[in-house]
Amino acid sequence: MPEPLLTVRGLNAWYGESHILHGVDFDVSPGEVVTLLGRNGAGKTTTLKAIMGIVRKRTGSVRFEAAEIARLGIAFCPEERGIFASLDVEENLLLPPVVKPGGLGVDAIFALFPNLRERRHSQGTKLSGGEQQMLAIGRILRTGARLLLLDEPTEGLAPVIVQQIGRTIERLKRDGFTILLVEQNFRFAATVADRHYIVEHGRVVDLIPNAALATSMDKLHEYLGV
């Protein structure tokens, strides 16, 4: 394996007095798509927020490109998407700052998501759920970040849109992006990911390579309760 792009060691996090993460450890290598799988409340989203520094009370080590907690070059797409109602599609895309060279221009994002080109002057919250998800992903692609943290990008979307999101993730991987993906839908995750970390009660308890997923279904069903 190449030198990890992201290394997380002993990550603890709290919301108020509630201790959510209990020493999370994992690595993500350049060009990989890696998922965090687990039941609701396992700590998956909190892990992404702790990596980004959104969780105020945390301990442990997060290293990106061998730099201690260097957030430049990491982009976070939250589950709630964060689309601004008062801005149209193009204005939403132009909102985040560029943190590194190499980000996609607006035309390249429209080529990736043709639906957005057709709706470029529509208010962000007048889009369908699938179009809002495309806009949320497209927005972070402008920043130049090469490590993308995607939180439940397929939740609540129609199957045809889920397939489109899957094709987009595959395209981004081919283009050299590295993706850390939180997913409830392990069947979708299996179509895009290289490896799956299982999160339970705020800890990483197992690692399943995608190639071993078919032979690990009993264990996976036990972990996920499906």
JSON list of N, CA and C in Angstrom, two decimals, residues 61-126:
[
{"chain": "A", "resi": 61, "resn": "SER", "atom": "N", "xyz": [-5.12, 12.08, 16.91]},
{"chain": "A", "resi": 61, "resn": "SER", "atom": "CA", "xyz": [-4.27, 12.58, 15.83]},
{"chain": "A", "resi": 61, "resn": "SER", "atom": "C", "xyz": [-4.96, 12.38, 14.49]},
{"chain": "A", "resi": 62, "resn": "VAL", "atom": "N", "xyz": [-4.99, 13.46, 13.70]},
{"chain": "A", "resi": 62, "resn": "VAL", "atom": "CA", "xyz": [-5.45, 13.41, 12.31]},
{"chain": "A", "resi": 62, "resn": "VAL", "atom": "C", "xyz": [-4.35, 14.00, 11.46]},
{"chain": "A", "resi": 63, "resn": "ARG", "atom": "N", "xyz": [-3.79, 13.16, 10.58]},
{"chain": "A", "resi": 63, "resn": "ARG", "atom": "CA", "xyz": [-2.70, 13.61, 9.72]},
{"chain": "A", "resi": 63, "resn": "ARG", "atom": "C", "xyz": [-3.12, 13.49, 8.26]},
{"chain": "A", "resi": 64, "resn": "PHE", "atom": "N", "xyz": [-2.94, 14.60, 7.53]},
{"chain": "A", "resi": 64, "resn": "PHE", "atom": "CA", "xyz": [-3.27, 14.66, 6.12]},
{"chain": "A", "resi": 64, "resn": "PHE", "atom": "C", "xyz": [-2.02, 15.04, 5.34]},
{"chain": "A", "resi": 65, "resn": "GLU", "atom": "N", "xyz": [-1.62, 14.17, 4.41]},
{"chain": "A", "resi": 65, "resn": "GLU", "atom": "CA", "xyz": [-0.38, 14.36, 3.66]},
{"chain": "A", "resi": 65, "resn": "GLU", "atom": "C", "xyz": [0.79, 14.62, 4.62]},
{"chain": "A", "resi": 66, "resn": "ALA", "atom": "N", "xyz": [0.82, 13.84, 5.71]},
{"chain": "A", "resi": 66, "resn": "ALA", "atom": "CA", "xyz": [1.88, 13.88, 6.72]},
{"chain": "A", "resi": 66, "resn": "ALA", "atom": "C", "xyz": [1.91, 15.18, 7.51]},
{"chain": "A", "resi": 67, "resn": "ALA", "atom": "N", "xyz": [0.91, 16.03, 7.35]},
{"chain": "A", "resi": 67, "resn": "ALA", "atom": "CA", "xyz": [0.86, 17.27, 8.14]},
{"chain": "A", "resi": 67, "resn": "ALA", "atom": "C", "xyz": [-0.20, 17.12, 9.22]},
{"chain": "A", "resi": 68, "resn": "GLU", "atom": "N", "xyz": [0.10, 17.57, 10.40]},
{"chain": "A", "resi": 68, "resn": "GLU", "atom": "CA", "xyz": [-0.80, 17.41, 11.54]},
{"chain": "A", "resi": 68, "resn": "GLU", "atom": "C", "xyz": [-2.06, 18.27, 11.34]},
{"chain": "A", "resi": 69, "resn": "ILE", "atom": "N", "xyz": [-3.21, 17.61, 11.25]},
{"chain": "A", "resi": 69, "resn": "ILE", "atom": "CA", "xyz": [-4.51, 18.27, 11.13]},
{"chain": "A", "resi": 69, "resn": "ILE", "atom": "C", "xyz": [-4.46, 19.42, 10.12]},
{"chain": "A", "resi": 70, "resn": "ALA", "atom": "N", "xyz": [-3.95, 19.15, 8.93]},
{"chain": "A", "resi": 70, "resn": "ALA", "atom": "CA", "xyz": [-3.92, 20.15, 7.86]},
{"chain": "A", "resi": 70, "resn": "ALA", "atom": "C", "xyz": [-5.20, 20.03, 7.07]},
{"chain": "A", "resi": 71, "resn": "ARG", "atom": "N", "xyz": [-6.12, 20.96, 7.24]},
{"chain": "A", "resi": 71, "resn": "ARG", "atom": "CA", "xyz": [-7.43, 20.83, 6.61]},
{"chain": "A", "resi": 71, "resn": "ARG", "atom": "C", "xyz": [-7.45, 21.38, 5.19]},
{"chain": "A", "resi": 72, "resn": "LEU", "atom": "N", "xyz": [-6.44, 22.17, 4.80]},
{"chain": "A", "resi": 72, "resn": "LEU", "atom": "CA", "xyz": [-6.42, 22.62, 3.41]},
{"chain": "A", "resi": 72, "resn": "LEU", "atom": "C", "xyz": [-6.24, 21.40, 2.52]},
{"chain": "A", "resi": 73, "resn": "GLY", "atom": "N", "xyz": [-7.13, 21.25, 1.59]},
{"chain": "A", "resi": 73, "resn": "GLY", "atom": "CA", "xyz": [-7.07, 20.08, 0.71]},
{"chain": "A", "resi": 73, "resn": "GLY", "atom": "C", "xyz": [-8.03, 19.00, 1.11]},
{"chain": "A", "resi": 74, "resn": "ILE", "atom": "N", "xyz": [-8.85, 19.22, 2.16]},
{"chain": "A", "resi": 74, "resn": "ILE", "atom": "CA", "xyz": [-9.91, 18.30, 2.55]},
{"chain": "A", "resi": 74, "resn": "ILE", "atom": "C", "xyz": [-11.23, 19.04, 2.43]},
{"chain": "A", "resi": 75, "resn": "ALA", "atom": "N", "xyz": [-12.22, 18.43, 1.79]},
{"chain": "A", "resi": 75, "resn": "ALA", "atom": "CA", "xyz": [-13.54, 19.06, 1.65]},
{"chain": "A", "resi": 75, "resn": "ALA", "atom": "C", "xyz": [-14.60, 18.12, 2.21]},
{"chain": "A", "resi": 76, "resn": "PHE", "atom": "N", "xyz": [-15.61, 18.70, 2.85]},
{"chain": "A", "resi": 76, "resn": "PHE", "atom": "CA", "xyz": [-16.65, 17.96, 3.55]},
{"chain": "A", "resi": 76, "resn": "PHE", "atom": "C", "xyz": [-18.00, 18.28, 2.92]},
{"chain": "A", "resi": 77, "resn": "CYS", "atom": "N", "xyz": [-18.71, 17.23, 2.51]},
{"chain": "A", "resi": 77, "resn": "CYS", "atom": "CA", "xyz": [-20.07, 17.37, 1.98]},
{"chain": "A", "resi": 77, "resn": "CYS", "atom": "C", "xyz": [-21.03, 16.78, 3.02]},
{"chain": "A", "resi": 78, "resn": "PRO", "atom": "N", "xyz": [-21.72, 17.62, 3.80]},
{"chain": "A", "resi": 78, "resn": "PRO", "atom": "CA", "xyz": [-22.52, 17.10, 4.92]},
{"chain": "A", "resi": 78, "resn": "PRO", "atom": "C", "xyz": [-23.81, 16.44, 4.45]},
{"chain": "A", "resi": 79, "resn": "GLU", "atom": "N", "xyz": [-24.36, 15.62, 5.31]},
{"chain": "A", "resi": 79, "resn": "GLU", "atom": "CA", "xyz": [-25.60, 14.90, 4.99]},
{"chain": "A", "resi": 79, "resn": "GLU", "atom": "C", "xyz": [-26.73, 15.87, 4.69]},
{"chain": "A", "resi": 80, "resn": "GLU", "atom": "N", "xyz": [-26.79, 17.00, 5.42]},
{"chain": "A", "resi": 80, "resn": "GLU", "atom": "CA", "xyz": [-27.88, 17.95, 5.21]},
{"chain": "A", "resi": 80, "resn": "GLU", "atom": "C", "xyz": [-27.66, 18.87, 4.00]},
{"chain": "A", "resi": 81, "resn": "ARG", "atom": "N", "xyz": [-26.50, 18.74, 3.35]},
{"chain": "A", "resi": 81, "resn": "ARG", "atom": "CA", "xyz": [-26.16, 19.38, 2.07]},
{"chain": "A", "resi": 81, "resn": "ARG", "atom": "C", "xyz": [-25.85, 20.86, 2.18]},
{"chain": "A", "resi": 82, "resn": "GLY", "atom": "N", "xyz": [-26.57, 21.61, 3.01]},
{"chain": "A", "resi": 82, "resn": "GLY", "atom": "CA", "xyz": [-26.21, 23.01, 3.24]},
{"chain": "A", "resi": 82, "resn": "GLY", "atom": "C", "xyz": [-26.40, 23.91, 2.04]},
{"chain": "A", "resi": 83, "resn": "ILE", "atom": "N", "xyz": [-27.45, 23.68, 1.25]},
{"chain": "A", "resi": 83, "resn": "ILE", "atom": "CA", "xyz": [-27.72, 24.51, 0.09]},
{"chain": "A", "resi": 83, "resn": "ILE", "atom": "C", "xyz": [-28.38, 25.82, 0.55]},
{"chain": "A", "resi": 84, "resn": "PHE", "atom": "N", "xyz": [-27.92, 26.96, 0.02]},
{"chain": "A", "resi": 84, "resn": "PHE", "atom": "CA", "xyz": [-28.46, 28.25, 0.42]},
{"chain": "A", "resi": 84, "resn": "PHE", "atom": "C", "xyz": [-29.69, 28.59, -0.41]},
{"chain": "A", "resi": 85, "resn": "ALA", "atom": "N", "xyz": [-30.83, 28.80, 0.28]},
{"chain": "A", "resi": 85, "resn": "ALA", "atom": "CA", "xyz": [-32.10, 29.03, -0.40]},
{"chain": "A", "resi": 85, "resn": "ALA", "atom": "C", "xyz": [-32.10, 30.32, -1.19]},
{"chain": "A", "resi": 86, "resn": "SER", "atom": "N", "xyz": [-31.38, 31.34, -0.72]},
{"chain": "A", "resi": 86, "resn": "SER", "atom": "CA", "xyz": [-31.42, 32.65, -1.37]},
{"chain": "A", "resi": 86, "resn": "SER", "atom": "C", "xyz": [-30.51, 32.73, -2.59]},
{"chain": "A", "resi": 87, "resn": "LEU", "atom": "N", "xyz": [-29.72, 31.67, -2.86]},
{"chain": "A", "resi": 87, "resn": "LEU", "atom": "CA", "xyz": [-28.77, 31.68, -3.97]},
{"chain": "A", "resi": 87, "resn": "LEU", "atom": "C", "xyz": [-29.22, 30.69, -5.04]},
{"chain": "A", "resi": 88, "resn": "ASP", "atom": "N", "xyz": [-28.95, 31.03, -6.30]},
{"chain": "A", "resi": 88, "resn": "ASP", "atom": "CA", "xyz": [-29.24, 30.07, -7.36]},
{"chain": "A", "resi": 88, "resn": "ASP", "atom": "C", "xyz": [-28.12, 29.04, -7.46]},
{"chain": "A", "resi": 89, "resn": "VAL", "atom": "N", "xyz": [-28.27, 28.10, -8.38]},
{"chain": "A", "resi": 89, "resn": "VAL", "atom": "CA", "xyz": [-27.32, 27.00, -8.49]},
{"chain": "A", "resi": 89, "resn": "VAL", "atom": "C", "xyz": [-25.90, 27.51, -8.72]},
{"chain": "A", "resi": 90, "resn": "GLU", "atom": "N", "xyz": [-25.74, 28.42, -9.67]},
{"chain": "A", "resi": 90, "resn": "GLU", "atom": "CA", "xyz": [-24.40, 28.91, -9.97]},
{"chain": "A", "resi": 90, "resn": "GLU", "atom": "C", "xyz": [-23.81, 29.67, -8.80]},
{"chain": "A", "resi": 91, "resn": "GLU", "atom": "N", "xyz": [-24.60, 30.46, -8.12]},
{"chain": "A", "resi": 91, "resn": "GLU", "atom": "CA", "xyz": [-24.11, 31.20, -6.94]},
{"chain": "A", "resi": 91, "resn": "GLU", "atom": "C", "xyz": [-23.71, 30.24, -5.82]},
{"chain": "A", "resi": 92, "resn": "ASN", "atom": "N", "xyz": [-24.49, 29.17, -5.62]},
{"chain": "A", "resi": 92, "resn": "ASN", "atom": "CA", "xyz": [-24.11, 28.17, -4.63]},
{"chain": "A", "resi": 92, "resn": "ASN", "atom": "C", "xyz": [-22.77, 27.53, -4.99]},
{"chain": "A", "resi": 93, "resn": "LEU", "atom": "N", "xyz": [-22.56, 27.25, -6.28]},
{"chain": "A", "resi": 93, "resn": "LEU", "atom": "CA", "xyz": [-21.30, 26.64, -6.70]},
{"chain": "A", "resi": 93, "resn": "LEU", "atom": "C", "xyz": [-20.12, 27.56, -6.45]},
{"chain": "A", "resi": 94, "resn": "LEU", "atom": "N", "xyz": [-20.31, 28.86, -6.63]},
{"chain": "A", "resi": 94, "resn": "LEU", "atom": "CA", "xyz": [-19.21, 29.82, -6.52]},
{"chain": "A", "resi": 94, "resn": "LEU", "atom": "C", "xyz": [-18.94, 30.25, -5.08]},
{"chain": "A", "resi": 95, "resn": "LEU", "atom": "N", "xyz": [-19.76, 29.80, -4.14]},
{"chain": "A", "resi": 95, "resn": "LEU", "atom": "CA", "xyz": [-19.65, 30.28, -2.77]},
{"chain": "A", "resi": 95, "resn": "LEU", "atom": "C", "xyz": [-18.39, 29.85, -2.03]},
{"chain": "A", "resi": 96, "resn": "PRO", "atom": "N", "xyz": [-18.01, 28.55, -2.04]},
{"chain": "A", "resi": 96, "resn": "PRO", "atom": "CA", "xyz": [-16.85, 28.15, -1.24]},
{"chain": "A", "resi": 96, "resn": "PRO", "atom": "C", "xyz": [-15.55, 28.74, -1.80]},
{"chain": "A", "resi": 97, "resn": "PRO", "atom": "N", "xyz": [-14.59, 29.04, -0.94]},
{"chain": "A", "resi": 97, "resn": "PRO", "atom": "CA", "xyz": [-13.30, 29.53, -1.42]},
{"chain": "A", "resi": 97, "resn": "PRO", "atom": "C", "xyz": [-12.48, 28.42, -2.04]},
{"chain": "A", "resi": 98, "resn": "VAL", "atom": "N", "xyz": [-11.61, 28.78, -2.97]},
{"chain": "A", "resi": 98, "resn": "VAL", "atom": "CA", "xyz": [-10.66, 27.84, -3.54]},
{"chain": "A", "resi": 98, "resn": "VAL", "atom": "C", "xyz": [-9.47, 27.74, -2.58]},
{"chain": "A", "resi": 99, "resn": "VAL", "atom": "N", "xyz": [-9.16, 26.52, -2.12]},
{"chain": "A", "resi": 99, "resn": "VAL", "atom": "CA", "xyz": [-8.09, 26.34, -1.14]},
{"chain": "A", "resi": 99, "resn": "VAL", "atom": "C", "xyz": [-6.79, 25.85, -1.75]},
{"chain": "A", "resi": 100, "resn": "LYS", "atom": "N", "xyz": [-6.89, 25.21, -2.93]},
{"chain": "A", "resi": 100, "resn": "LYS", "atom": "CA", "xyz": [-5.71, 24.72, -3.62]},
{"chain": "A", "resi": 100, "resn": "LYS", "atom": "C", "xyz": [-5.97, 24.79, -5.12]},
{"chain": "A", "resi": 101, "resn": "PRO", "atom": "N", "xyz": [-4.93, 24.94, -5.93]},
{"chain": "A", "resi": 101, "resn": "PRO", "atom": "CA", "xyz": [-5.15, 24.91, -7.38]},
{"chain": "A", "resi": 101, "resn": "PRO", "atom": "C", "xyz": [-5.60, 23.52, -7.83]},
{"chain": "A", "resi": 102, "resn": "GLY", "atom": "N", "xyz": [-6.25, 23.48, -8.98]},
{"chain": "A", "resi": 102, "resn": "GLY", "atom": "CA", "xyz": [-6.64, 22.19, -9.55]},
{"chain": "A", "resi": 102, "resn": "GLY", "atom": "C", "xyz": [-8.10, 21.85, -9.38]},
{"chain": "A", "resi": 103, "resn": "GLY", "atom": "N", "xyz": [-8.89, 22.76, -8.79]},
{"chain": "A", "resi": 103, "resn": "GLY", "atom": "CA", "xyz": [-10.31, 22.50, -8.65]},
{"chain": "A", "resi": 103, "resn": "GLY", "atom": "C", "xyz": [-11.03, 22.58, -9.99]},
{"chain": "A", "resi": 104, "resn": "LEU", "atom": "N", "xyz": [-12.22, 22.02, -10.03]},
{"chain": "A", "resi": 104, "resn": "LEU", "atom": "CA", "xyz": [-13.01, 22.04, -11.26]},
{"chain": "A", "resi": 104, "resn": "LEU", "atom": "C", "xyz": [-13.68, 23.40, -11.45]},
{"chain": "A", "resi": 105, "resn": "GLY", "atom": "N", "xyz": [-13.68, 23.88, -12.68]},
{"chain": "A", "resi": 105, "resn": "GLY", "atom": "CA", "xyz": [-14.44, 25.08, -13.00]},
{"chain": "A", "resi": 105, "resn": "GLY", "atom": "C", "xyz": [-15.92, 24.78, -13.10]},
{"chain": "A", "resi": 106, "resn": "VAL", "atom": "N", "xyz": [-16.70, 25.85, -13.17]},
{"chain": "A", "resi": 106, "resn": "VAL", "atom": "CA", "xyz": [-18.16, 25.69, -13.22]},
{"chain": "A", "resi": 106, "resn": "VAL", "atom": "C", "xyz": [-18.56, 24.87, -14.44]},
{"chain": "A", "resi": 107, "resn": "ASP", "atom": "N", "xyz": [-17.95, 25.13, -15.60]},
{"chain": "A", "resi": 107, "resn": "ASP", "atom": "CA", "xyz": [-18.31, 24.39, -16.81]},
{"chain": "A", "resi": 107, "resn": "ASP", "atom": "C", "xyz": [-17.99, 22.91, -16.67]},
{"chain": "A", "resi": 108, "resn": "ALA", "atom": "N", "xyz": [-16.88, 22.58, -16.01]},
{"chain": "A", "resi": 108, "resn": "ALA", "atom": "CA", "xyz": [-16.53, 21.17, -15.79]},
{"chain": "A", "resi": 108, "resn": "ALA", "atom": "C", "xyz": [-17.53, 20.51, -14.85]},
{"chain": "A", "resi": 109, "resn": "ILE", "atom": "N", "xyz": [-18.00, 21.24, -13.85]},
{"chain": "A", "resi": 109, "resn": "ILE", "atom": "CA", "xyz": [-19.00, 20.69, -12.92]},
{"chain": "A", "resi": 109, "resn": "ILE", "atom": "C", "xyz": [-20.32, 20.47, -13.66]},
{"chain": "A", "resi": 110, "resn": "PHE", "atom": "N", "xyz": [-20.69, 21.42, -14.54]},
{"chain": "A", "resi": 110, "resn": "PHE", "atom": "CA", "xyz": [-21.91, 21.24, -15.33]},
{"chain": "A", "resi": 110, "resn": "PHE", "atom": "C", "xyz": [-21.79, 20.06, -16.30]},
{"chain": "A", "resi": 111, "resn": "ALA", "atom": "N", "xyz": [-20.58, 19.81, -16.79]},
{"chain": "A", "resi": 111, "resn": "ALA", "atom": "CA", "xyz": [-20.37, 18.65, -17.66]},
{"chain": "A", "resi": 111, "resn": "ALA", "atom": "C", "xyz": [-20.54, 17.36, -16.86]},
{"chain": "A", "resi": 112, "resn": "LEU", "atom": "N", "xyz": [-20.12, 17.38, -15.57]},
{"chain": "A", "resi": 112, "resn": "LEU", "atom": "CA", "xyz": [-20.26, 16.22, -14.71]},
{"chain": "A", "resi": 112, "resn": "LEU", "atom": "C", "xyz": [-21.72, 16.01, -14.30]},
{"chain": "A", "resi": 113, "resn": "PHE", "atom": "N", "xyz": [-22.44, 17.11, -14.09]},
{"chain": "A", "resi": 113, "resn": "PHE", "atom": "CA", "xyz": [-23.84, 17.07, -13.66]},
{"chain": "A", "resi": 113, "resn": "PHE", "atom": "C", "xyz": [-24.69, 17.91, -14.63]},
{"chain": "A", "resi": 114, "resn": "PRO", "atom": "N", "xyz": [-25.06, 17.35, -15.78]},
{"chain": "A", "resi": 114, "resn": "PRO", "atom": "CA", "xyz": [-25.82, 18.13, -16.77]},
{"chain": "A", "resi": 114, "resn": "PRO", "atom": "C", "xyz": [-27.13, 18.69, -16.22]},
{"chain": "A", "resi": 115, "resn": "ASN", "atom": "N", "xyz": [-27.74, 18.02, -15.24]},
{"chain": "A", "resi": 115, "resn": "ASN", "atom": "CA", "xyz": [-28.98, 18.53, -14.64]},
{"chain": "A", "resi": 115, "resn": "ASN", "atom": "C", "xyz": [-28.77, 19.93, -14.07]},
{"chain": "A", "resi": 116, "resn": "LEU", "atom": "N", "xyz": [-27.60, 20.17, -13.51]},
{"chain": "A", "resi": 116, "resn": "LEU", "atom": "CA", "xyz": [-27.34, 21.47, -12.88]},
{"chain": "A", "resi": 116, "resn": "LEU", "atom": "C", "xyz": [-27.21, 22.57, -13.92]},
{"chain": "A", "resi": 117, "resn": "ARG", "atom": "N", "xyz": [-26.65, 22.24, -15.08]},
{"chain": "A", "resi": 117, "resn": "ARG", "atom": "CA", "xyz": [-26.55, 23.26, -16.13]},
{"chain": "A", "resi": 117, "resn": "ARG", "atom": "C", "xyz": [-27.94, 23.76, -16.51]},
{"chain": "A", "resi": 118, "resn": "GLU", "atom": "N", "xyz": [-28.89, 22.82, -16.62]},
{"chain": "A", "resi": 118, "resn": "GLU", "atom": "CA", "xyz": [-30.25, 23.20, -17.00]},
{"chain": "A", "resi": 118, "resn": "GLU", "atom": "C", "xyz": [-30.93, 24.04, -15.92]},
{"chain": "A", "resi": 119, "resn": "ARG", "atom": "N", "xyz": [-30.49, 23.87, -14.66]},
{"chain": "A", "resi": 119, "resn": "ARG", "atom": "CA", "xyz": [-31.13, 24.57, -13.54]},
{"chain": "A", "resi": 119, "resn": "ARG", "atom": "C", "xyz": [-30.23, 25.66, -12.96]},
{"chain": "A", "resi": 120, "resn": "ARG", "atom": "N", "xyz": [-29.26, 26.13, -13.71]},
{"chain": "A", "resi": 120, "resn": "ARG", "atom": "CA", "xyz": [-28.21, 27.00, -13.16]},
{"chain": "A", "resi": 120, "resn": "ARG", "atom": "C", "xyz": [-28.77, 28.28, -12.56]},
{"chain": "A", "resi": 121, "resn": "HIS", "atom": "N", "xyz": [-29.93, 28.74, -13.01]},
{"chain": "A", "resi": 121, "resn": "HIS", "atom": "CA", "xyz": [-30.50, 29.98, -12.48]},
{"chain": "A", "resi": 121, "resn": "HIS", "atom": "C", "xyz": [-31.68, 29.71, -11.54]},
{"chain": "A", "resi": 122, "resn": "SER", "atom": "N", "xyz": [-31.86, 28.44, -11.16]},
{"chain": "A", "resi": 122, "resn": "SER", "atom": "CA", "xyz": [-32.90, 28.09, -10.19]},
{"chain": "A", "resi": 122, "resn": "SER", "atom": "C", "xyz": [-32.37, 28.23, -8.77]},
{"chain": "A", "resi": 123, "resn": "GLN", "atom": "N", "xyz": [-33.25, 28.63, -7.85]},
{"chain": "A", "resi": 123, "resn": "GLN", "atom": "CA", "xyz": [-32.85, 28.67, -6.44]},
{"chain": "A", "resi": 123, "resn": "GLN", "atom": "C", "xyz": [-32.48, 27.28, -5.97]},
{"chain": "A", "resi": 124, "resn": "GLY", "atom": "N", "xyz": [-31.45, 27.22, -5.12]},
{"chain": "A", "resi": 124, "resn": "GLY", "atom": "CA", "xyz": [-30.91, 25.92, -4.71]},
{"chain": "A", "resi": 124, "resn": "GLY", "atom": "C", "xyz": [-31.93, 25.01, -4.08]},
{"chain": "A", "resi": 125, "resn": "THR", "atom": "N", "xyz": [-32.82, 25.57, -3.25]},
{"chain": "A", "resi": 125, "resn": "THR", "atom": "CA", "xyz": [-33.77, 24.71, -2.54]},
{"chain": "A", "resi": 125, "resn": "THR", "atom": "C", "xyz": [-34.99, 24.36, -3.39]},
{"chain": "A", "resi": 126, "resn": "LYS", "atom": "N", "xyz": [-35.07, 24.87, -4.63]},
{"chain": "A", "resi": 126, "resn": "LYS", "atom": "CA", "xyz": [-36.14, 24.47, -5.54]},
{"chain": "A", "resi": 126, "resn": "LYS", "atom": "C", "xyz": [-35.74, 23.26, -6.38]}
]
